GROMACS .gro file of C-alpha atoms in nm:
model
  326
    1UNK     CA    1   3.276  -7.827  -8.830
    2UNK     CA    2   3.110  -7.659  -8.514
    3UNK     CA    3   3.133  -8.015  -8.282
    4UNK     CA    4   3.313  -8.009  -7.995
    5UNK     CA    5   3.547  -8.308  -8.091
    6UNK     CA    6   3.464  -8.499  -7.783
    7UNK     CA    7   3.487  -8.896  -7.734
    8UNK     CA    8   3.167  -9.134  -7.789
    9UNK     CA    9   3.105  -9.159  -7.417
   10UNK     CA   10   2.987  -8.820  -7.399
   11UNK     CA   11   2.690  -8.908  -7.676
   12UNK     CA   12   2.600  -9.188  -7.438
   13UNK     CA   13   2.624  -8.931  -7.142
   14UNK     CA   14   2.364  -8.744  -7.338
   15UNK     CA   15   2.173  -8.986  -7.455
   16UNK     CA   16   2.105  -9.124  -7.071
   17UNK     CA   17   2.026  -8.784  -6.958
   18UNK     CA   18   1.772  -8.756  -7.243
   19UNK     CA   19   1.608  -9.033  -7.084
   20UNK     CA   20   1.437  -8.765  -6.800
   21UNK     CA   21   1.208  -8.637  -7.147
   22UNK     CA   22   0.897  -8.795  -7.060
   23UNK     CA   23   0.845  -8.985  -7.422
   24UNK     CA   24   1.024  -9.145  -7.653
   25UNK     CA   25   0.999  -8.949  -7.960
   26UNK     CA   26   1.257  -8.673  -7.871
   27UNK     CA   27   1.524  -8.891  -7.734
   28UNK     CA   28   1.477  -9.102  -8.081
   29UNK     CA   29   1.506  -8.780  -8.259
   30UNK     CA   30   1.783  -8.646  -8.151
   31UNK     CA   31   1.934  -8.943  -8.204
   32UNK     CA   32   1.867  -8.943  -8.552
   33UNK     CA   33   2.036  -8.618  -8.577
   34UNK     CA   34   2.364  -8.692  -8.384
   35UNK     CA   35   2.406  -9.048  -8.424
   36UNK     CA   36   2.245  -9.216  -8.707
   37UNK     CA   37   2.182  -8.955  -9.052
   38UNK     CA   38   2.546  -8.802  -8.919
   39UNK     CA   39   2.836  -9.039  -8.821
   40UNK     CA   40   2.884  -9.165  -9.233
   41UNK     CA   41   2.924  -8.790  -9.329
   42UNK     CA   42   3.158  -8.688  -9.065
   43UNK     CA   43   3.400  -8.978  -9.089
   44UNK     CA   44   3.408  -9.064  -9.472
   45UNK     CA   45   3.272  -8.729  -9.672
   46UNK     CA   46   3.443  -8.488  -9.847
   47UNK     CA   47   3.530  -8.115  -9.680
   48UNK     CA   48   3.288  -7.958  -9.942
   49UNK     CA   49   2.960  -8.219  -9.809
   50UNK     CA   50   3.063  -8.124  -9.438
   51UNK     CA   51   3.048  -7.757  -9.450
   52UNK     CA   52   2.694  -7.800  -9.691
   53UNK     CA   53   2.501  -8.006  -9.482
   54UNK     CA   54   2.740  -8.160  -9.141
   55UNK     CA   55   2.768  -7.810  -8.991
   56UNK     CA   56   2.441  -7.673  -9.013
   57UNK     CA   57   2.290  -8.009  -8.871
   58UNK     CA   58   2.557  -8.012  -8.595
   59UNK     CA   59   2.455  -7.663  -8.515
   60UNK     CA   60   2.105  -7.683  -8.545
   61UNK     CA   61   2.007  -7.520  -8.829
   62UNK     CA   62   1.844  -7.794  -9.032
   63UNK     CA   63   1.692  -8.147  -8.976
   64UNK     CA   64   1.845  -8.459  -9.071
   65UNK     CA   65   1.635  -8.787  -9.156
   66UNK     CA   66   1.815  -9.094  -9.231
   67UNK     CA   67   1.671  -9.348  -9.569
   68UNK     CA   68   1.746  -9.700  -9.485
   69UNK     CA   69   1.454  -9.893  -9.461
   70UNK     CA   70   1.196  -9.980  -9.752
   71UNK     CA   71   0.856 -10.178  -9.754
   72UNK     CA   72   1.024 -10.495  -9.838
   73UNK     CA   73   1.339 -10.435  -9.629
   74UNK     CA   74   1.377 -10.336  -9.256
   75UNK     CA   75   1.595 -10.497  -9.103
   76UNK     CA   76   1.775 -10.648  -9.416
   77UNK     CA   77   1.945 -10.349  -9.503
   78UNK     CA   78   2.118 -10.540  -9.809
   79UNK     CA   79   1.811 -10.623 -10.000
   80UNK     CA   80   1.656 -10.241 -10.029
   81UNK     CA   81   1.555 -10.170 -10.396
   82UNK     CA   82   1.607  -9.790 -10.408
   83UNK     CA   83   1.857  -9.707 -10.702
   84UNK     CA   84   2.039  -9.417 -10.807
   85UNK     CA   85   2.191  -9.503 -11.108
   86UNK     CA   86   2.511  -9.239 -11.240
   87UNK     CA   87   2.482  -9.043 -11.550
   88UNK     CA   88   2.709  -8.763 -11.644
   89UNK     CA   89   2.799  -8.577 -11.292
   90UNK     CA   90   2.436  -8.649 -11.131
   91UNK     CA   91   2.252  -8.924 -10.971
   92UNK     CA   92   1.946  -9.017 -11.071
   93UNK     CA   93   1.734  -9.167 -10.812
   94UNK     CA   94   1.429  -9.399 -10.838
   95UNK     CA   95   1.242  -9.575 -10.549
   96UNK     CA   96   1.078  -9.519 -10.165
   97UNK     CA   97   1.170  -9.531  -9.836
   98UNK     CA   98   0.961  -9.617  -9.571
   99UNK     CA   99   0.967  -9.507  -9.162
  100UNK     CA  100   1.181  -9.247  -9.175
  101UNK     CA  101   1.225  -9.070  -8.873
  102UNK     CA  102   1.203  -8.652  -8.906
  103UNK     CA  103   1.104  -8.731  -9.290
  104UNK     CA  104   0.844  -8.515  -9.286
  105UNK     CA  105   1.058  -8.199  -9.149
  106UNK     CA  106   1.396  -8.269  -9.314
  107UNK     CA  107   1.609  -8.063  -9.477
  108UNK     CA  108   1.854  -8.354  -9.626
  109UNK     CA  109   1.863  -8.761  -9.614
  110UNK     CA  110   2.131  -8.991  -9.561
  111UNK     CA  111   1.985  -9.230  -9.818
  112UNK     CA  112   2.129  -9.562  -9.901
  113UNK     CA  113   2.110  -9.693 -10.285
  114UNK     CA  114   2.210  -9.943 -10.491
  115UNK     CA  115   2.466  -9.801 -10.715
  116UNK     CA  116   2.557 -10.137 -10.922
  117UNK     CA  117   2.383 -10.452 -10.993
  118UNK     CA  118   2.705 -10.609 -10.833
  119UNK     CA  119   2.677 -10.837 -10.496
  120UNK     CA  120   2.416 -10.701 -10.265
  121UNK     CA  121   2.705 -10.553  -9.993
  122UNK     CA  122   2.894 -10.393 -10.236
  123UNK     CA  123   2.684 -10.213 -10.503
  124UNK     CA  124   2.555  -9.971 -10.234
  125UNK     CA  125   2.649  -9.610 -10.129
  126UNK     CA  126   2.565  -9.302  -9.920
  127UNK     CA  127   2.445  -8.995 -10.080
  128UNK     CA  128   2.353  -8.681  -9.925
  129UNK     CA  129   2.020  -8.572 -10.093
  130UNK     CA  130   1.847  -8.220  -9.995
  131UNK     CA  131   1.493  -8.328  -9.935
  132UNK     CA  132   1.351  -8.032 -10.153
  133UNK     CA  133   1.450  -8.172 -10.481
  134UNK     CA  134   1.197  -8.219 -10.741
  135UNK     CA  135   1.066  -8.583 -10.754
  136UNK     CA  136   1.088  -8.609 -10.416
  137UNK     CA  137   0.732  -8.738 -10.281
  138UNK     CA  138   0.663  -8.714  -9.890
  139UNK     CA  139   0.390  -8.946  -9.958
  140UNK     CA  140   0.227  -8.933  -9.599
  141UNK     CA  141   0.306  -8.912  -9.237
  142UNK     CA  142   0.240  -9.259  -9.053
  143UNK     CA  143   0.037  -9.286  -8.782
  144UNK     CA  144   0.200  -9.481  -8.503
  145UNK     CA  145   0.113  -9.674  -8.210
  146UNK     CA  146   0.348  -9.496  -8.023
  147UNK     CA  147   0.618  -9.279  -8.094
  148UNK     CA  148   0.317  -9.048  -8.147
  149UNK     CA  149   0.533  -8.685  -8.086
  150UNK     CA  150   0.785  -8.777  -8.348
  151UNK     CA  151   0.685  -8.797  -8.722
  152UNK     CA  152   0.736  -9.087  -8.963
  153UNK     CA  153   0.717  -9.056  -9.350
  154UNK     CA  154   0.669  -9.298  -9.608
  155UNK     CA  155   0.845  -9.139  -9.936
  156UNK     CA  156   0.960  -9.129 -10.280
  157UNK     CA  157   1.148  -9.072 -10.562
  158UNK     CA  158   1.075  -9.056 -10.880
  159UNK     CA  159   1.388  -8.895 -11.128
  160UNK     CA  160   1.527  -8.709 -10.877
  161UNK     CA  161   1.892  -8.583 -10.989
  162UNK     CA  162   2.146  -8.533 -10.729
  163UNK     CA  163   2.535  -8.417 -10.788
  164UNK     CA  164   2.755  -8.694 -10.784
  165UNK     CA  165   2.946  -8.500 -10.538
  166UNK     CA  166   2.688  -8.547 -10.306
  167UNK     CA  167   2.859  -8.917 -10.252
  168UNK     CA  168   3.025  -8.993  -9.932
  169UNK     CA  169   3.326  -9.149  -9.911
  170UNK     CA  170   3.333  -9.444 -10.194
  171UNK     CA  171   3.076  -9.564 -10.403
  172UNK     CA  172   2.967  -9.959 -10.348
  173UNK     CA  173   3.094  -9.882  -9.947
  174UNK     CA  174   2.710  -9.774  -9.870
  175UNK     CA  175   2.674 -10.112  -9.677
  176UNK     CA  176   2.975 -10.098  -9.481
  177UNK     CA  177   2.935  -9.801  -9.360
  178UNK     CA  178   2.591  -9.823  -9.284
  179UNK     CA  179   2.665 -10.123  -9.061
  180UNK     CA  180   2.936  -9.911  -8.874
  181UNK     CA  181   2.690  -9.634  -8.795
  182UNK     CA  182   2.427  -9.898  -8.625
  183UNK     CA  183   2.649  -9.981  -8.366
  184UNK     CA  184   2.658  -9.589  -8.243
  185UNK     CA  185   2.269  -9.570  -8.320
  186UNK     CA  186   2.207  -9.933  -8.123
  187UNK     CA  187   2.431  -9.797  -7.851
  188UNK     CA  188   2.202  -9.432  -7.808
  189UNK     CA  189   1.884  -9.632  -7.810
  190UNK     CA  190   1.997  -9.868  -7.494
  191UNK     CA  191   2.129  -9.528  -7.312
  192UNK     CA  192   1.789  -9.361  -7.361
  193UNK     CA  193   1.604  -9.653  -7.256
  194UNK     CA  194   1.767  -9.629  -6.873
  195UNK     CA  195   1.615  -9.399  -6.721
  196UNK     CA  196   1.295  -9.420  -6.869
  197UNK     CA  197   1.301  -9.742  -6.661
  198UNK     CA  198   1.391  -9.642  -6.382
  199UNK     CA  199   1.164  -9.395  -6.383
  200UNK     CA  200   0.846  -9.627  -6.441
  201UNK     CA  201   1.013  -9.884  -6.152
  202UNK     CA  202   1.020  -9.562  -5.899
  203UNK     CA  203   0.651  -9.453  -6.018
  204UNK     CA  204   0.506  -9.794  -5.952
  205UNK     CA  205   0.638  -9.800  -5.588
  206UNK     CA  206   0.535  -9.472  -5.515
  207UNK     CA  207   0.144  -9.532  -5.700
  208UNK     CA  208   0.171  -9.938  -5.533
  209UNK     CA  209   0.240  -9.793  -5.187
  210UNK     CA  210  -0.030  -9.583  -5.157
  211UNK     CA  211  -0.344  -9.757  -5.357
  212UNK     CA  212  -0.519  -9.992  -5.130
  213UNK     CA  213  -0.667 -10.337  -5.242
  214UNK     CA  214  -0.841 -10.571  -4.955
  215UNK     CA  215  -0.747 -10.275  -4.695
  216UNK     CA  216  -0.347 -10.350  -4.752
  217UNK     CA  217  -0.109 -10.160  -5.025
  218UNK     CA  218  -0.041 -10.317  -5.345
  219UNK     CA  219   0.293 -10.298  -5.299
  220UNK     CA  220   0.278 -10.505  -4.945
  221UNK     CA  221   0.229 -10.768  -5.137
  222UNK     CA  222   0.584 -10.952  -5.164
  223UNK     CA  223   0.476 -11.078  -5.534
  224UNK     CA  224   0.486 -10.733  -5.634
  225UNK     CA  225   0.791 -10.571  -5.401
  226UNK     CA  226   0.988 -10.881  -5.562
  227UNK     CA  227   0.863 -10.826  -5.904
  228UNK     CA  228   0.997 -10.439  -5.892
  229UNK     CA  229   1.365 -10.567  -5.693
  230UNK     CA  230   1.405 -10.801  -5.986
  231UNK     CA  231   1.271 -10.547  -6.267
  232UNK     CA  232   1.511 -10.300  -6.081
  233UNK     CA  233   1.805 -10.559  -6.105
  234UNK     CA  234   1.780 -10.606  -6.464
  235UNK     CA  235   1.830 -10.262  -6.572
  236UNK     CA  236   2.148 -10.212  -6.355
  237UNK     CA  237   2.302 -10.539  -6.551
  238UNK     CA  238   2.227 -10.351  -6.859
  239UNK     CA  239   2.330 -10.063  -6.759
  240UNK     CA  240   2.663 -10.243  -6.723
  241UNK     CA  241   2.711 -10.400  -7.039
  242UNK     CA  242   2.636 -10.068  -7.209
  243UNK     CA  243   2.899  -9.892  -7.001
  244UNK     CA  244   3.149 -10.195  -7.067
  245UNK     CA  245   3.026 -10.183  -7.437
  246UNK     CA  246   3.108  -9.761  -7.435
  247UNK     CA  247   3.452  -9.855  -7.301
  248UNK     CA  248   3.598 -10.095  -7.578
  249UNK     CA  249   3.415  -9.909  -7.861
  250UNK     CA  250   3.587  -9.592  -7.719
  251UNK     CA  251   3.922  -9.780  -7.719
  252UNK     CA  252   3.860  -9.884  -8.041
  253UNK     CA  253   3.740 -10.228  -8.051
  254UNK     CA  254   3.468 -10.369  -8.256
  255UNK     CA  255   3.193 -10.422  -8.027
  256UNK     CA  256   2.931 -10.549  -8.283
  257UNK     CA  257   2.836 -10.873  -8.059
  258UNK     CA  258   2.816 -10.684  -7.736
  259UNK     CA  259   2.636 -10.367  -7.881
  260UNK     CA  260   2.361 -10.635  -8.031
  261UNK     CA  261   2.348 -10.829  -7.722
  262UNK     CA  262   2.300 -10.470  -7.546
  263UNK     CA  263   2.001 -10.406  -7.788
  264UNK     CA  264   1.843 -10.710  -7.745
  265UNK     CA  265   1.828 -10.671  -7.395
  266UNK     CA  266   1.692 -10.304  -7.386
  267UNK     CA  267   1.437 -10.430  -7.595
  268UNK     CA  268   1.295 -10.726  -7.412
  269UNK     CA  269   1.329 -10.533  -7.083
  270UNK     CA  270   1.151 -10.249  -7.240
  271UNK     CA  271   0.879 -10.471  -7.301
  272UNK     CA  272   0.888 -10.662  -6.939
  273UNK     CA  273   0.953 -10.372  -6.717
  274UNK     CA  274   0.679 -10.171  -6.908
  275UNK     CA  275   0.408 -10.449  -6.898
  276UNK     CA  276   0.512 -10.571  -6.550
  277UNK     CA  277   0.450 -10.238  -6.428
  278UNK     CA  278   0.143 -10.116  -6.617
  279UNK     CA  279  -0.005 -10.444  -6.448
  280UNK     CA  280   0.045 -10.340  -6.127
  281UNK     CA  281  -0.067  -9.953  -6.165
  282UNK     CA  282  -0.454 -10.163  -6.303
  283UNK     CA  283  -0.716  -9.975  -6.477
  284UNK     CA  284  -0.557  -9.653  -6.448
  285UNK     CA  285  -0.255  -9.795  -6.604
  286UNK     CA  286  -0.487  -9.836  -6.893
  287UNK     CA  287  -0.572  -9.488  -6.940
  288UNK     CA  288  -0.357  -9.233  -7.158
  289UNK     CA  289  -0.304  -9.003  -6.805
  290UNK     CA  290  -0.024  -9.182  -6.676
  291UNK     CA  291   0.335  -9.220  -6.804
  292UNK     CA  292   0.344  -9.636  -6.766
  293UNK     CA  293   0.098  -9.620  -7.040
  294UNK     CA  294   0.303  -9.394  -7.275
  295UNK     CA  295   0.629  -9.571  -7.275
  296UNK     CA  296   0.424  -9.953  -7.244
  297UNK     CA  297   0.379  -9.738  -7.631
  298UNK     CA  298   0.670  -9.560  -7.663
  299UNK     CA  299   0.949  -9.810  -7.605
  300UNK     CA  300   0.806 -10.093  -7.762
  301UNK     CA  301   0.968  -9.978  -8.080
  302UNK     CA  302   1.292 -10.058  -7.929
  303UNK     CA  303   1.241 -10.478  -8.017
  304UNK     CA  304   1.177 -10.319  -8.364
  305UNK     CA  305   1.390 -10.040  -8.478
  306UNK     CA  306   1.729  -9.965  -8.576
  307UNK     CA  307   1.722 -10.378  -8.636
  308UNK     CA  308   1.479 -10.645  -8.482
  309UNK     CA  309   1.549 -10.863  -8.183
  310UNK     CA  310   1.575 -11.179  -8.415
  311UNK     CA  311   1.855 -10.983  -8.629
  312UNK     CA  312   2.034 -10.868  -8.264
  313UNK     CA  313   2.025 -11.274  -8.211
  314UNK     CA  314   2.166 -11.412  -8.550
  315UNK     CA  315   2.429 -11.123  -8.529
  316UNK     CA  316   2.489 -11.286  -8.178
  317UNK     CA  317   2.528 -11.607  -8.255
  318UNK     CA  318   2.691 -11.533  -8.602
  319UNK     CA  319   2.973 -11.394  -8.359
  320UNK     CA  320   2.998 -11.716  -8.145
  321UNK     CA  321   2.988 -11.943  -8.468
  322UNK     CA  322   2.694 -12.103  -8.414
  323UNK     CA  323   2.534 -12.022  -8.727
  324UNK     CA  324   2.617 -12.282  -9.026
  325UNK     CA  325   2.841 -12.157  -9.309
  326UNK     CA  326   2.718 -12.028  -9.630
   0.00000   0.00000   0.00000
């Protein structure tokens, strides 16, 4: 289908080196494309949905946006209200979906529906839905606090009709194969986040060591040379668990517990290595000129998207059986 049939190391080899873009939006974007609208369709759909909307995207040609997340569910993927309800040999699909990444632009969603009014993880499924069907509503584009380069719609659907062809793989398996794509797109957004970090660590020495406060350099102070050795620390352990995580997935292994733990990390360091450093840059790190200030904005989306830091935790600790059962 025009890929070039290559292990999932290689997306995290690209991912990383995406990471030298100075924003987030473009990384997070791509992403979208290659690991989160796309991995459903390529291992579960039918020949006749791959060479209709897999190949173009994979070459280029078209934009894919991914429908998950509604108003009233974000990170609980299971209780989204969209429907698409079967009639005949179409689809008819009724609801909205909310921060969608590339929404505005797309040529097709990977939207998720309920396609029964049986138990919440198995009356959903995947459909493949060209985004210039009537009764499809970009409603606006949503103005971010960061993220800013990248657009985000808010949408819906009001009767729109789809083939029933357009299903991938089996109907009511919408769920679980949602759930096996976030561990690809979890995986991307730690690999982006790398050097983006080391980037703002090397910045802040270079700006530290050569603005003066009380006729000495910032960075002569040892609270702040210690502060950027530990900052610097941190992202080399995460940079180890996501290479350890890359390893087993590749192998074949379900890595659901590492891959969260991995996200939960990028997104707390994110937010420490970001603030810690914007600190120590002062006023001007408060201005829109420098790049601290853009990814203190850009990557704080990481805690939030593609599943919150509280869900990375009680998918943790559901994995060491520390939750109570149901």
């Amino acid at each position: 289908y025009g890929g070039m049939g290559l292990d999932f190391s290689y997306n995290i080899a690209v991912a990383e080196e995406l990471g030298n873009i100075h924003c987030g939006g473009i990384p997070m974007a791509i992403g979208v494309q290659a690991g989160m609208a796309t991995p459903a369709l390529t291992r579960f759909g039918s020949d006749e949905l791959k060479k209709q909307f897999l190949v173009p995207t994979i070459a280029g040609d078209v934009v894919a946006c991914l429908g998950i997340s509604e108003a009233g569910a974000g990170s609980d993927v299971a209780n989204i209200k969209t429907t698409a309800v079967r009639k005949g040999d179409e689809y008819v699909i009724n609801g909205g979906k909310m921060w969608t990444t590339s929404g505005c632009q797309a040529d097709w969603m990977c939207l998720l529906a309920n396609t029964s009014e049986g138990p919440l993880h198995r009356n959903k499924s995947l459909l493949c839905l060209p985004m210039n069907l009537p009764g499809i509503h970009v409603a606006k584009k949503i103005d971010k606090l960061g993220m800013r380069s990248s657009d985000t719609a808010q949408i819906f659907f009001e009767d729109v009709r789809v083939p029933s062809k357009n299903l991938i793989g089996e109907e009511g398996k919408g769920f679980t194969y949602q759930m096996l794509q976030f561990q690809e797109e979890r995986l991307w957004a730690v690999a982006t986040v790398l050097t983006p970090l080391e980037t703002i660590i090397q910045e802040t020495i270079d700006y530290t060591r050569q603005r003066k406060v009380f006729d000495q350099s910032v960075l002569h102070n040892q609270a702040v040379h210690f502060r950027l050795a530990e900052l610097a620390t941190e992202v080399e352990l995460l940079r180890s668990l996501l290479y350890r995580t890359v390893a087993l997935y590749v192998e074949g292994n379900d890595v659901t517990k590492f891959a969260s733990m991995a996200k939960l990390k990028a997104g707390r360091l994110a937010r420490e290595v970001t603030d810690s450093c914007l600190q120590f840059w002062g006023g001007m790190g408060f201005t829109s000129e420098v790049l601290v200030s853009r990814f203190y904005r850009d990557l704080r989306l990481l805690s939030i998207g593609g599943g919150t830091d509280e869900t990375m935790l009680s998918i943790i600790c559901k994995y060491m059986e520390t939750l109570p059962s149901k």
